Amino acid sequence: MTEQNKQVALVLGATGGIGGEVARKLAACGWRVRALNRDASRARTFEWIQGNAMNAADLMTAAQGVSLIIHAVNPPGYRDWEKLVLPMLDNAIAAARSVGARIVLPGTVYNFGPDAFPMLRENSPQHPVTKKGAIRVEMERRLEVASRTGVPVIIVRAGDFFGPGAASSWFSQGMVTAGKPVHTIKNPARRGIGHQWAYLPDVAETMIRLAERGDRLPSFAVYHMDGFWDADGYQMAAAIERVAGNTIKTRTFPWWIVPLSAPFITFMRELKEMRYLWREPLRMSNERLVAELGSEPRTPIDEAVRASLVSLGCLGSIAPEVEVGVSVQAVH
């Protein structure tokens, strides 16, 4: 494929976990990757364009000539999330409509309340119990409306993100401590309550496979990933112990500290709002995804955990390699 004939993708949120992973994999697959950044002079990879997703004109300029827009962007540090997320999405929709591009959104389980548990399907009722969940529902509603007026959309919903680059996640900020060998795990799960995880490279691979066969998909295509299903709430901790190669103490995450810290620490506010997702088992069915792709990209759990711990500097003297930025899905 010549440079001139490469398909062009615009990745919004390429400094974050899922955005960065998708951008790298797209480039490896032969796509020309363009990324919007508020300080493009600091960016060293891809085709970086100075701009802000909150600025409709910047986004429109960046989208010229692209056939795919990956919408994996969040406000810096999740500040003013409820005020900025929907305007950024509206800008992306307008740009996609203008240039004829497809939008791909990494989705979450925030959309769903306990009434839809324990098995979530793509068409399960969406009755969120949090403000963030309500905004997620509205994001998908706007995308569905856009898909009826000429903007094709793919949404891939997955469990709790972990992996290299997932700097704001339960794995990296709750269970282990970045930069330190693992001697203790703080497990947020209840014993016997299953929980669903999603390894970032697998999520990115799934999104790209779907995007590359987008012409055969519905105009509004939604898929669930199975990811890594921790059946009893202790399998992720067991994998960390196996990879670390030493006996590790597993302690219950100190939930009591969350409401005390929430007024001062953004991450703790996230935890407080999403605690309900740890109190009941919930699992997404990937039947529709497997029917389309034949299989779901699935890295063996020990391999995924090893890569995650290496990136955090938790194995031996390996230095941290956490990406600057935040992932699109912080915590469940």
PDB file of C-alpha atoms in Angstrom, residues 11-20 36 70 72-74 326:
ATOM      1  CA  VAL A  11      -7.797   9.524  16.664  1.00  0.00           C
ATOM      2  CA  LEU A  12      -9.213  11.822  19.317  1.00  0.00           C
ATOM      3  CA  GLY A  13      -7.582  11.013  22.649  1.00  0.00           C
ATOM      4  CA  ALA A  14      -4.372   9.514  21.249  1.00  0.00           C
ATOM      5  CA  THR A  15      -2.440  10.447  24.405  1.00  0.00           C
ATOM      6  CA  GLY A  16      -4.776   8.317  26.506  1.00  0.00           C
ATOM      7  CA  GLY A  17      -4.915   4.576  27.086  1.00  0.00           C
ATOM      8  CA  ILE A  18      -7.378   3.236  24.539  1.00  0.00           C
ATOM      9  CA  GLY A  19      -6.813   6.082  22.056  1.00  0.00           C
ATOM     10  CA  GLY A  20      -3.065   5.546  22.074  1.00  0.00           C
ATOM     11  CA  LEU A  36      -5.442  16.222  17.507  1.00  0.00           C
ATOM     12  CA  ILE A  70     -11.877   7.195  16.833  1.00  0.00           C
ATOM     13  CA  ALA A  72     -11.585   8.203  22.658  1.00  0.00           C
ATOM     14  CA  VAL A  73     -11.170  11.674  24.107  1.00  0.00           C
ATOM     15  CA  ASN A  74     -11.897  12.964  27.595  1.00  0.00           C
ATOM     16  CA  VAL A 326      -6.086   9.185  30.901  1.00  0.00           C
TER      17      VAL A 326
END
